[in-house]
Coordinates of C-alpha atoms in Angstrom, one line a residue:
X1 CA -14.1 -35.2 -6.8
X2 CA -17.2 -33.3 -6.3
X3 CA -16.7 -29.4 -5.3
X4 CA -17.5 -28.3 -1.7
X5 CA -20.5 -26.1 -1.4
X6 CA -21.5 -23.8 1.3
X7 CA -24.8 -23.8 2.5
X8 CA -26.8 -21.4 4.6
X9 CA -23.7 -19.5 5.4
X10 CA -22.0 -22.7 7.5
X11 CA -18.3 -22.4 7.2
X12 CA -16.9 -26.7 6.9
X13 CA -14.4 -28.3 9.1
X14 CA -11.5 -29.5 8.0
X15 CA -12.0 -33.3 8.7
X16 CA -12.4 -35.5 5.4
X17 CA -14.6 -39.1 5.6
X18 CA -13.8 -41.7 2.8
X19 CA -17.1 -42.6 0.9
X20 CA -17.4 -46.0 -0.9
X21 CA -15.9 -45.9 -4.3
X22 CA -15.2 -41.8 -4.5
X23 CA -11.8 -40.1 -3.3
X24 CA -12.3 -38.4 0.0
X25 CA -14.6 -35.4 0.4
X26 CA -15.0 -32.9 2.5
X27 CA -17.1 -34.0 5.9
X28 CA -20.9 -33.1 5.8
X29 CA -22.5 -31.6 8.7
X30 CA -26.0 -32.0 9.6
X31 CA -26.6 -27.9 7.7
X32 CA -24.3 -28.8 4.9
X33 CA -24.3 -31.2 1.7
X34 CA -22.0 -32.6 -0.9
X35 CA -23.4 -31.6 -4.4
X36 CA -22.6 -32.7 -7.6
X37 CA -21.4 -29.4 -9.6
X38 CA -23.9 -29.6 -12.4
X39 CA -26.6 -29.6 -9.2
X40 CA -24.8 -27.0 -7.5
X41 CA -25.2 -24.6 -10.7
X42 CA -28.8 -25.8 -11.3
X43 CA -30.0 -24.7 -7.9
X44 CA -28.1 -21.5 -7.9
X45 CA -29.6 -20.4 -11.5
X46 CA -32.9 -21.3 -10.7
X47 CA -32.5 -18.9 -7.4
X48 CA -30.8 -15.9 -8.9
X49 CA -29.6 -13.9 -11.9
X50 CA -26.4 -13.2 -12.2
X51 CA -26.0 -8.8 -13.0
X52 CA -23.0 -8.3 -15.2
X53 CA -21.5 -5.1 -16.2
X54 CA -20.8 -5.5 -19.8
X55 CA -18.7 -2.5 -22.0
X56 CA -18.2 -2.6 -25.5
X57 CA -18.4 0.0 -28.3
X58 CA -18.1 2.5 -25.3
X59 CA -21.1 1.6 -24.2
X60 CA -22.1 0.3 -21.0
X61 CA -24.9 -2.5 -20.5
X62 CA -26.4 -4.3 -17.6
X63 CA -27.5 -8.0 -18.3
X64 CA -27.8 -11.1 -16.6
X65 CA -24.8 -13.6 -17.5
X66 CA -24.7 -17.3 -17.3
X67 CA -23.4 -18.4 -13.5
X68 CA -19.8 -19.9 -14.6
X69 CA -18.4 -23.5 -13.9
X70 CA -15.3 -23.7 -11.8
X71 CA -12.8 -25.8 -13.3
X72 CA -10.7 -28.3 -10.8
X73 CA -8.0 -25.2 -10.0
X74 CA -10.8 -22.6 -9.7
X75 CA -13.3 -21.0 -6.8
X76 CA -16.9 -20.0 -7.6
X77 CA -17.5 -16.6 -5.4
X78 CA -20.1 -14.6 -4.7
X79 CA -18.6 -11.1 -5.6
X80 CA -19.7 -8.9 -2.8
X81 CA -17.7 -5.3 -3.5
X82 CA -15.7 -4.1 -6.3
X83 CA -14.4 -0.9 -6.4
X84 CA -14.3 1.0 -9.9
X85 CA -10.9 2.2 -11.2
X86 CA -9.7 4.7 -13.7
X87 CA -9.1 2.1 -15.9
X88 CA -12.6 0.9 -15.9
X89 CA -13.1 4.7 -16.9
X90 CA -10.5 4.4 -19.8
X91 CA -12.4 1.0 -21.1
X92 CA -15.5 2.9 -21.0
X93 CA -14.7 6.1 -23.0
X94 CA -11.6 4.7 -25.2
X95 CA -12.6 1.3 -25.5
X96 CA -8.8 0.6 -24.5
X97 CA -6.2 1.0 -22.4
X98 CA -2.8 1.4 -24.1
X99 CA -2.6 -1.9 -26.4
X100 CA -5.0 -3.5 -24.5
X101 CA -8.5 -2.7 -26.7
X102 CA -11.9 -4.5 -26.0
X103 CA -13.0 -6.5 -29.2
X104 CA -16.3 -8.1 -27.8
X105 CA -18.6 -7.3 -24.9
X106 CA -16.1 -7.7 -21.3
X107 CA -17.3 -7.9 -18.0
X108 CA -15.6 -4.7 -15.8
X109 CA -14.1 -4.5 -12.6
X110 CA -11.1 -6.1 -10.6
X111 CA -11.3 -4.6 -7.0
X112 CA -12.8 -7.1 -5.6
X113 CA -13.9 -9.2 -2.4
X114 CA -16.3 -11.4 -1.9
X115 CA -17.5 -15.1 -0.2
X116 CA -16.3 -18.7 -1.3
X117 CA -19.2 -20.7 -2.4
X118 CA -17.6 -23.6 -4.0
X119 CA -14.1 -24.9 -4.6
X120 CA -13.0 -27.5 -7.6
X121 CA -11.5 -30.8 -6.6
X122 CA -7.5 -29.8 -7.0
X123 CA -8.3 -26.5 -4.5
X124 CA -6.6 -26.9 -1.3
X125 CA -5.9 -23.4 0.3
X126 CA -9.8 -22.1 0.7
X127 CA -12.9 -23.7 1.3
X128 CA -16.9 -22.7 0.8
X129 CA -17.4 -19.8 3.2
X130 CA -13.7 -18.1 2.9
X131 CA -14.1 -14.7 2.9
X132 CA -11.0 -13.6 0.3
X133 CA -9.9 -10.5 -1.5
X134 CA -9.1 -11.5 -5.5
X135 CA -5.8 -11.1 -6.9
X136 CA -7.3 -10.1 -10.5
X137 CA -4.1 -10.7 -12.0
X138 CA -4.1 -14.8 -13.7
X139 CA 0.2 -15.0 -14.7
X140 CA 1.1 -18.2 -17.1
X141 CA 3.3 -19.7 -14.1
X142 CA 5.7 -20.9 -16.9
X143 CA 7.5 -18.1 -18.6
X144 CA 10.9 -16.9 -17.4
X145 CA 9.1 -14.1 -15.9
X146 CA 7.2 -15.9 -13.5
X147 CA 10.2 -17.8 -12.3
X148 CA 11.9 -15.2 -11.6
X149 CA 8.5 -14.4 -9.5
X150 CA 8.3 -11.0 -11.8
X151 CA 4.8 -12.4 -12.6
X152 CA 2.8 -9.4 -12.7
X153 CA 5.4 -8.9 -16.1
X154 CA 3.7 -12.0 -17.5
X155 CA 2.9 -11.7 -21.0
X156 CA 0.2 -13.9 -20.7
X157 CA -1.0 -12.8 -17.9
X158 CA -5.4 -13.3 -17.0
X159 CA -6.6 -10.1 -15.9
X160 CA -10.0 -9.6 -14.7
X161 CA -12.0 -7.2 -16.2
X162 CA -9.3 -6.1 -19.2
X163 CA -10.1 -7.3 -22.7
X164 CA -10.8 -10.6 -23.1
X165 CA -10.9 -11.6 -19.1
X166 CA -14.4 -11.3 -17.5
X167 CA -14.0 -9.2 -14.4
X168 CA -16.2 -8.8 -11.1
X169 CA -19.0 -6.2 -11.3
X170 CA -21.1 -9.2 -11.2
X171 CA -22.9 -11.1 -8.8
X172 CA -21.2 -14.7 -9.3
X173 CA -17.2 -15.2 -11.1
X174 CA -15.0 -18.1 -11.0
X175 CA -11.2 -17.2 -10.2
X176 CA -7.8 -19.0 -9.6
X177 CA -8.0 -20.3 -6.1
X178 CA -4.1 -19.2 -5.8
X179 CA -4.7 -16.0 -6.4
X180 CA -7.4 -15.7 -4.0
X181 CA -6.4 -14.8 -0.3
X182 CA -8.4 -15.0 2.8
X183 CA -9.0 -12.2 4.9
X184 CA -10.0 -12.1 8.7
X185 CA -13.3 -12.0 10.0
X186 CA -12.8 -8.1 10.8
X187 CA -12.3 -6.9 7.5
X188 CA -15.3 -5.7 6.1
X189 CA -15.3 -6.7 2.1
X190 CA -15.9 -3.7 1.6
X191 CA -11.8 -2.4 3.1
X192 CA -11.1 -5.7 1.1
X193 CA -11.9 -4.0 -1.8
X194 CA -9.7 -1.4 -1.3
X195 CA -6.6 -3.7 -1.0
X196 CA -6.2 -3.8 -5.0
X197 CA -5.5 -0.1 -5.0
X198 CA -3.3 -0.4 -1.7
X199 CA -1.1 -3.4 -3.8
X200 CA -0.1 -0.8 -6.9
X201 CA 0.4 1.5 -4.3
X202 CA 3.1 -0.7 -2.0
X203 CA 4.5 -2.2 -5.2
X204 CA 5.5 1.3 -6.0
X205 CA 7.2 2.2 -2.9
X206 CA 9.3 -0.8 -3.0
X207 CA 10.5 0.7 -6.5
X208 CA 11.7 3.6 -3.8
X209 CA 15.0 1.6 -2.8
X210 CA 14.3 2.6 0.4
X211 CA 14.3 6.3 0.1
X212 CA 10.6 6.8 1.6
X213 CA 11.9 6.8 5.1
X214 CA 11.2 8.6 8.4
X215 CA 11.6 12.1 8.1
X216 CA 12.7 12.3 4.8
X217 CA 10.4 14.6 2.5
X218 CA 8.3 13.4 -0.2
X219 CA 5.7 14.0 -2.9
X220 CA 2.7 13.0 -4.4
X221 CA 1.4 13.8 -7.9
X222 CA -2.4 13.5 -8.1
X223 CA -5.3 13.5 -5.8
X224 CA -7.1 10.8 -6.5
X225 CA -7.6 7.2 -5.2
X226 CA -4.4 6.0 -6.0
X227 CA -2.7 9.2 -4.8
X228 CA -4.7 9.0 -1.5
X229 CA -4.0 6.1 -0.7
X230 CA 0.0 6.8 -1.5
X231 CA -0.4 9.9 0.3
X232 CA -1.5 7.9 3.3
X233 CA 1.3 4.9 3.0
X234 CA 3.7 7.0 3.0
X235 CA 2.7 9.3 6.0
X236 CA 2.7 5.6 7.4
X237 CA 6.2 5.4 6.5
X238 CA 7.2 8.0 8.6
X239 CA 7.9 9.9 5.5
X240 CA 7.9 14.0 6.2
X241 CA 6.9 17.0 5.1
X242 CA 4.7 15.8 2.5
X243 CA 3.0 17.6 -0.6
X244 CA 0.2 16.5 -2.3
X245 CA -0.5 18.6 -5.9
X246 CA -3.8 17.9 -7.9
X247 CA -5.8 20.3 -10.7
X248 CA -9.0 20.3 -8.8
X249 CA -8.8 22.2 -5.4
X250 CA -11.9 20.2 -4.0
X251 CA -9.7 17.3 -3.9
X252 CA -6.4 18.6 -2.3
X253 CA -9.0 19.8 0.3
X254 CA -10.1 16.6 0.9
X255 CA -6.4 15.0 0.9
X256 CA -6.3 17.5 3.5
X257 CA -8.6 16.1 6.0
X258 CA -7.7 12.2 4.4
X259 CA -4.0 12.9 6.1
X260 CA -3.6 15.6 8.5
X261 CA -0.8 17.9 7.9
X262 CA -0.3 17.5 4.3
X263 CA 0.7 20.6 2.1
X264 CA -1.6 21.1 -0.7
X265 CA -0.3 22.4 -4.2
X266 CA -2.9 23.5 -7.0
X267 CA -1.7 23.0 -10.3
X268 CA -2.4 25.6 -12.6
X269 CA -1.1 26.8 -15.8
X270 CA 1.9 27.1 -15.4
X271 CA 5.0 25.2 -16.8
X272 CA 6.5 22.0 -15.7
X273 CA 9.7 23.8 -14.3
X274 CA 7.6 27.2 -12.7
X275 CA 5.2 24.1 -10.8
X276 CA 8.0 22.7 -9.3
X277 CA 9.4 26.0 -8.0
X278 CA 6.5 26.5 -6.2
X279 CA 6.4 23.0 -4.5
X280 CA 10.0 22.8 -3.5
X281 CA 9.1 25.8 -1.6
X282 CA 6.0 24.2 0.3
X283 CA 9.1 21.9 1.7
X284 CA 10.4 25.0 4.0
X285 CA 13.9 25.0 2.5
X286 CA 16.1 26.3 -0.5
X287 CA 18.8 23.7 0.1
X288 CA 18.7 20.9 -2.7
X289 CA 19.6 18.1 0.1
X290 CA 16.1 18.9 1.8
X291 CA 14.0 18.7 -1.7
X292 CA 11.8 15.6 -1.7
X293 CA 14.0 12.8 -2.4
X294 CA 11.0 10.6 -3.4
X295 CA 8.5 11.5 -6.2
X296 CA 5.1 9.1 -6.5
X297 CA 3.4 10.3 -9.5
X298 CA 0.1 9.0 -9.5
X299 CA -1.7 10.9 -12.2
X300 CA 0.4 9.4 -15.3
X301 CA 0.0 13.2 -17.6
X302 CA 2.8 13.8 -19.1
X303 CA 3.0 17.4 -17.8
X304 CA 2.6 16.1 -14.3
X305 CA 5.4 13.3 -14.8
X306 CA 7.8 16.8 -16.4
X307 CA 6.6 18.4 -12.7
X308 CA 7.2 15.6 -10.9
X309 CA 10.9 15.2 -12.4
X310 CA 12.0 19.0 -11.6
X311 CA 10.8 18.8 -8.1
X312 CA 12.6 15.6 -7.4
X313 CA 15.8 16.7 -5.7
X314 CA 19.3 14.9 -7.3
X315 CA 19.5 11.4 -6.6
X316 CA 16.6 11.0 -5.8
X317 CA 13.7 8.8 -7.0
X318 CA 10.3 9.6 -9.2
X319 CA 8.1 6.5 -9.7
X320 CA 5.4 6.8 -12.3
X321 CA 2.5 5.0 -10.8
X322 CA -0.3 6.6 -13.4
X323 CA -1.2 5.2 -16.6
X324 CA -0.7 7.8 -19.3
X325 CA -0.8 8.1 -22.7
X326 CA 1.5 5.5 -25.1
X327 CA 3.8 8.1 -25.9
X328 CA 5.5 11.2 -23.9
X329 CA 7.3 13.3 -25.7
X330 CA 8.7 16.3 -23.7
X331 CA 10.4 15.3 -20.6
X332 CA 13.2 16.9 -19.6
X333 CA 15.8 13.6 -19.9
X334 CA 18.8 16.2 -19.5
X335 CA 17.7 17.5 -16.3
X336 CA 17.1 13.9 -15.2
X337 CA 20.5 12.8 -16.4
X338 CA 21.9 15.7 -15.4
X339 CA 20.6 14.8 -11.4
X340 CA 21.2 11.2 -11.8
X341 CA 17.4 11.2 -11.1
X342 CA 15.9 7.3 -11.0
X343 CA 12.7 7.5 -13.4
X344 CA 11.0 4.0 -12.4
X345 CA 7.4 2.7 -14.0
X346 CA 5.2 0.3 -12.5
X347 CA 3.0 -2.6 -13.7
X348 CA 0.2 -3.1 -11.3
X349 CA 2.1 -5.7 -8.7
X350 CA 3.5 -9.2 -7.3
X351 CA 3.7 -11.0 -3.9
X352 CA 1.9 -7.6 -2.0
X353 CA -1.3 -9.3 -1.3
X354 CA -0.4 -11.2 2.3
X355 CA 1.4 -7.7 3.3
X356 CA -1.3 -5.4 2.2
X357 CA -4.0 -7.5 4.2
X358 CA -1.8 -7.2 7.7
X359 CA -2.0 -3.0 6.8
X360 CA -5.9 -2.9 6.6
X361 CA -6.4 -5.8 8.8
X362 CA -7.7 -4.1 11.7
X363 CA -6.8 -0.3 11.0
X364 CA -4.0 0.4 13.0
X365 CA -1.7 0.9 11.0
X366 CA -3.3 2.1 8.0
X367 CA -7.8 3.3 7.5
X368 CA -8.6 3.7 3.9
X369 CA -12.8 3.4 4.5
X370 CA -12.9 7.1 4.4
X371 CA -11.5 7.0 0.3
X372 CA -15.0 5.5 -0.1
X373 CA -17.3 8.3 -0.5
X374 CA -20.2 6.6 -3.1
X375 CA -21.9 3.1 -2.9
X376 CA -24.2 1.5 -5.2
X377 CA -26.1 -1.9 -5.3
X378 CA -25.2 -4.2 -8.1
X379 CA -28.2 -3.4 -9.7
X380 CA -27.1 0.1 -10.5
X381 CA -23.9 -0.2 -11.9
X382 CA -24.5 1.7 -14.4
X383 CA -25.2 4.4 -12.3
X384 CA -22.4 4.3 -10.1
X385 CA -19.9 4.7 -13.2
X386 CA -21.6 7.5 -14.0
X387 CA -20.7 9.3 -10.7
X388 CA -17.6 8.3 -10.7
X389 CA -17.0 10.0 -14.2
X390 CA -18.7 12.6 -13.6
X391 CA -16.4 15.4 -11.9
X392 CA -19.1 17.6 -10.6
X393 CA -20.2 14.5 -8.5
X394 CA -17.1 14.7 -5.5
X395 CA -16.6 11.1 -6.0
X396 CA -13.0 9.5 -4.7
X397 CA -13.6 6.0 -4.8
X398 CA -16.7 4.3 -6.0
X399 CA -17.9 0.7 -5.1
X400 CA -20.3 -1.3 -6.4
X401 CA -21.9 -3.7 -3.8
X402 CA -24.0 -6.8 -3.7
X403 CA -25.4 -7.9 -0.3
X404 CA -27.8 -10.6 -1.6
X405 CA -28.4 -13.5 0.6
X406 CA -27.1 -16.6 -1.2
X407 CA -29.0 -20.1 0.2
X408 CA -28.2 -23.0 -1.6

């Protein structure tokens, strides 16, 4: 069965007429056509390059890539934000992250929304013109893991953007259709972008057992956009007093104004154990019952993760939602054992998608535009991971953008 194609920005009905001697296809409208695949990729690389952020060696490059070919199970979008991530960062500068290491040039990025252009034949959940947020994540859908729906533990997992997997800082990618999810008509792409972020984030708190509650205090470790955005979810939760601690003072002040009422912490040089002394006090109370019973530490240094542990009051819960270095050596286990203190780790997230959409869906719940504080057109890429690296710049979260108009 041929694809379905959007053209001039028509969104297809659902209704399906028989042709003679071809399984159904999709109907045609008097703005809309049925082309043949090979047609479809003809017209669209004859029409426009497609910009691809390349890294390897630790260097970055810009270059037009050929447009790919959906196979039967796959969508062809037109990436229209992606958002750049620490990890993108750690690709760029280490050429790895942990014992995931780039071996030939890799297309970056996997925040990303975008539009529908064509579906392959087996696709049934989106048609050209679905606006959807990608699920970078690709699981195997065969190994005991994913049965047991722990597919973001997949050890084959596909993920966009990480070593041998293409990502989005492009103009056109091909992606799972199940793994890309519609959003509603008043989501901008570029809040859809943010949704990635938002998914470690919730996947996290459901680590929590329940302990990030109303009322009950809590803390962040680390200021930036993952932080933020936990800072934010859990003022959502009803969660209170919170503290937010970061090294650089320009970012606590802006978690400041992100979520009002939150009690800064600057990190200085101080140890692990004097740190926390000096948080638990920004809680109001001596008594261990009122320390904060859960811990998101969102920066992934060691150092922080040893802060995070002695603030944490007994029983309680720190999740380490950073990625740090392979190996920590000086935690305090004893004082963890000691306190019967859960220390939970996180990789990235499963089944959060439908639930993070209904957060961000129309901002009532839960605004994360104002995270966004650089954006760049495709054609600068380069650029824009540049600012976000660069610490002088007062960057949070960085998006790439590509606001072409695609005719076919």
């Amino acid at each position: 069965m041929s694809p379905s194609i959007l053209l001039n920005g028509n969104v297809p009905n659902d209704n399906f007429l028989p042709t003679a001697g071809n399984p159904p296809i999709k109907a045609i409208s008097a703005t809309r056509t049925t082309l043949d695949l090979p047609s479809l990729l003809t017209r669209l690389s004859s029409s426009y390059t497609n910009p691809s952020l390349t890294v390897f060696s630790q260097r970055l490059n810009l270059r037009s890539t050929p447009i790919p070919t959906p196979c039967p199970t796959q969508a062809l979008i037109h990436v229209r934000c992606t958002g750049i991530c620490g990890s993108d960062l750690h690709l760029w500068h280490r050429g790895a992250i942990g014992p995931l290491r780039i071996t030939s040039p890799c297309i970056l990025g996997h925040e990303a929304a975008g539009e529908v252009l064509a579906v392959g034949a087996a696709v049934k959940n989106l048609e050209p013109g679905d606006r959807v947020a990608i699920e970078p994540g690709v699981p195997c859908g065969e190994c005991w893991l994913c049965y047991q729906g722990r597919y973001n533990l997949c050890e084959s997992v596909k993920f966009a953007g990480v070593a041998d997997c293409d990502g989005s800082i492009r103009r056109f990618m091909v992606h799972e259709a199940k793994y890309c999810h519609k959003i509603p008509d008043s989501m901008t792409f570029r809040t859809a972008a943010l949704l990635e972020p938002l998914a470690v984030v919730m996947h996290a708190i459901s680590m929590c057992a329940g302990k990030l509650a109303l009322g009950r205090p809590a803390l962040v470790c680390g200021a930036g956009p993952i932080g933020l955005i936990a800072l934010k979810a859990a003022r959502a939760s009803g969660a209170w007093p919170l503290v937010i601690t970061d090294v650089d003072e320009a970012r606590l002040d802006f978690a400041t104004r992100f979520v009002s009422g939150v009690r800064p912490w600057l990190i200085q040089g101080d140890s692990a154990l004097e740190n926390s002394d000096g948080l638990r006090k920004l809680f109001g109370y001596k008594d261990e019952y009122l320390a904060p019973q859960v811990v998101l530490e969102c920066t992934g240094v060691e150092s922080s993760v040893a802060t995070a542990a002695y603030a944490c009051r007994r029983g309680g819960t720190v999740v380490v939602v950073g990625v740090g270095k392979s190996k920590m050596d000086n935690l305090p286990f004893m004082h963890l054992s000691l306190g019967e203190i859960d220390l939970k780790f996180i990789n990235r997230y499963k089944d959060m998608w439908p639930a993070a959409i209904n957060l961000l869906g129309d901002g009532r719940i839960m605004d994360l535009d104002g995270l966004v504080t650089h954006q760049f057109e495709l054609e600068r890429a380069i650029e824009a991971m540049e600012t976000c690296a660069d610490r002088t710049s007062g960057s949070i979260k960085v998006q790439i953008v590509d606001d072409e108009k695609i005719q076919i």
